[in-house]
Amino acid sequence: MDLRKLILVNNDCYKAGKKIDVKGIMVHSTGANNPWLKRYVGPDDGFLGVNKNGNHWNTARPGGIQVCVHAFIGKLADGSIATYQTLPWNHRGWHGGGSSNNTHIGFEICEDGLADANYFNAVYKEAVELCAYLCKEFNLTEQNIICHSEGYKKGIASNHGDVMHWFPKHGKSMDTFRADVKRLLSNEEDEPMTLEEKQKFNMLVDTVEGIRKKVDELATNSNKMVYACVDGNMPEWARPTITKLCEKGYLRGDQEGKLNLTDDMIRIMVVLDRAGAFDK
Ligand SMILES: [Zn+2]
């Protein structure tokens, strides 16, 4: 989502300054073939482009009508899709033509000729992301999202067909819309790791790996060969020395006669033997 802000401060709705307790979101579409945000949002901020007709909604009564919404989704001058917040989210908007104005954030998706799948998919995705964002902001779920035509059926909005005259042309509905918002909300519960968290995680992996190696080492050491007597298990190079030490009575073993010699011990003994230490 490319969320930007240009509050329509000259609109009578903004000037009315009424606040609401946000209970839901109402999705609208403009009902006119004009996907450019500059048609509704102005003046130009360098991204919107100039509305040469001067008929954007940052005026007291756009087209002589008391109307204002909380956001528009459509095209920037460069053709990319963006969302413009045009009222504070908890401001009472003039979008539903009924009691929904007292409870719902209302935003407009700028319509094109309704046939372009690329444009539709882009603004649909943008709208899903906007709704997921607002659900988190205001503790709502996807169940709190309706379109204007659903609002009419509920008796809280005027008799308009948006957005169900458009979404089904591209295989979508308000049910798919709500499901997509829900999916986004549940995905975001498993927040991706930040760089810092990733580094900490990697350090932890290294630490655990280090501990594992130490444990392996200890296990190997504790399994180190201990020689009880001079036999085939003892390295051949050590046998003459150990035999000599036993014969001379320097090595006697424990009560059971077991020598209990480790590799380190026999190496030391062999070195001493080569140095002539036992040849007196
Ligand atoms: Zn509408």
mmCIF file of N, CA, C and O in Angstrom, residues 191-204:
data_model
loop_
_atom_site.group_PDB
_atom_site.id
_atom_site.type_symbol
_atom_site.label_atom_id
_atom_site.label_comp_id
_atom_site.label_asym_id
_atom_site.label_seq_id
_atom_site.Cartn_x
_atom_site.Cartn_y
_atom_site.Cartn_z
ATOM 1 N N GLU A 191 4.541 -11.840 12.623
ATOM 2 C CA GLU A 191 5.297 -10.734 12.053
ATOM 3 C C GLU A 191 6.671 -11.194 11.600
ATOM 4 O O GLU A 191 7.316 -11.976 12.270
ATOM 5 N N PRO A 192 7.086 -10.730 10.437
ATOM 6 C CA PRO A 192 8.416 -11.119 9.970
ATOM 7 C C PRO A 192 9.485 -10.588 10.918
ATOM 8 O O PRO A 192 9.293 -9.567 11.570
ATOM 9 N N MET A 193 10.629 -11.293 10.992
ATOM 10 C CA MET A 193 11.696 -10.890 11.896
ATOM 11 C C MET A 193 12.349 -9.601 11.424
ATOM 12 O O MET A 193 12.559 -9.415 10.236
ATOM 13 N N THR A 194 12.653 -8.732 12.367
ATOM 14 C CA THR A 194 13.450 -7.553 12.031
ATOM 15 C C THR A 194 14.896 -7.995 11.881
ATOM 16 O O THR A 194 15.251 -9.101 12.263
ATOM 17 N N LEU A 195 15.716 -7.103 11.336
ATOM 18 C CA LEU A 195 17.133 -7.423 11.144
ATOM 19 C C LEU A 195 17.784 -7.758 12.483
ATOM 20 O O LEU A 195 18.540 -8.717 12.613
ATOM 21 N N GLU A 196 17.418 -6.957 13.495
ATOM 22 C CA GLU A 196 17.999 -7.154 14.828
ATOM 23 C C GLU A 196 17.601 -8.515 15.394
ATOM 24 O O GLU A 196 18.420 -9.243 15.944
ATOM 25 N N GLU A 197 16.307 -8.860 15.212
ATOM 26 C CA GLU A 197 15.829 -10.159 15.690
ATOM 27 C C GLU A 197 16.530 -11.296 14.959
ATOM 28 O O GLU A 197 16.859 -12.319 15.541
ATOM 29 N N LYS A 198 16.775 -11.088 13.652
ATOM 30 C CA LYS A 198 17.431 -12.108 12.850
ATOM 31 C C LYS A 198 18.854 -12.336 13.354
ATOM 32 O O LYS A 198 19.310 -13.465 13.461
ATOM 33 N N GLN A 199 19.540 -11.218 13.673
ATOM 34 C CA GLN A 199 20.911 -11.326 14.168
ATOM 35 C C GLN A 199 20.939 -12.062 15.502
ATOM 36 O O GLN A 199 21.781 -12.928 15.725
ATOM 37 N N LYS A 200 19.991 -11.705 16.383
ATOM 38 C CA LYS A 200 19.902 -12.380 17.673
ATOM 39 C C LYS A 200 19.644 -13.867 17.482
ATOM 40 O O LYS A 200 20.238 -14.703 18.147
ATOM 41 N N PHE A 201 18.743 -14.163 16.546
ATOM 42 C CA PHE A 201 18.396 -15.557 16.272
ATOM 43 C C PHE A 201 19.626 -16.322 15.788
ATOM 44 O O PHE A 201 19.910 -17.424 16.258
ATOM 45 N N ASN A 202 20.400 -15.699 14.874
ATOM 46 C CA ASN A 202 21.594 -16.361 14.351
ATOM 47 C C ASN A 202 22.637 -16.587 15.436
ATOM 48 O O ASN A 202 23.288 -17.636 15.473
ATOM 49 N N MET A 203 22.767 -15.596 16.351
ATOM 50 C CA MET A 203 23.706 -15.749 17.452
ATOM 51 C C MET A 203 23.287 -16.908 18.348
ATOM 52 O O MET A 203 24.116 -17.688 18.804
ATOM 53 N N LEU A 204 21.979 -17.003 18.562
ATOM 54 C CA LEU A 204 21.454 -18.086 19.391
ATOM 55 C C LEU A 204 21.754 -19.432 18.737
ATOM 56 O O LEU A 204 22.170 -20.387 19.403
#
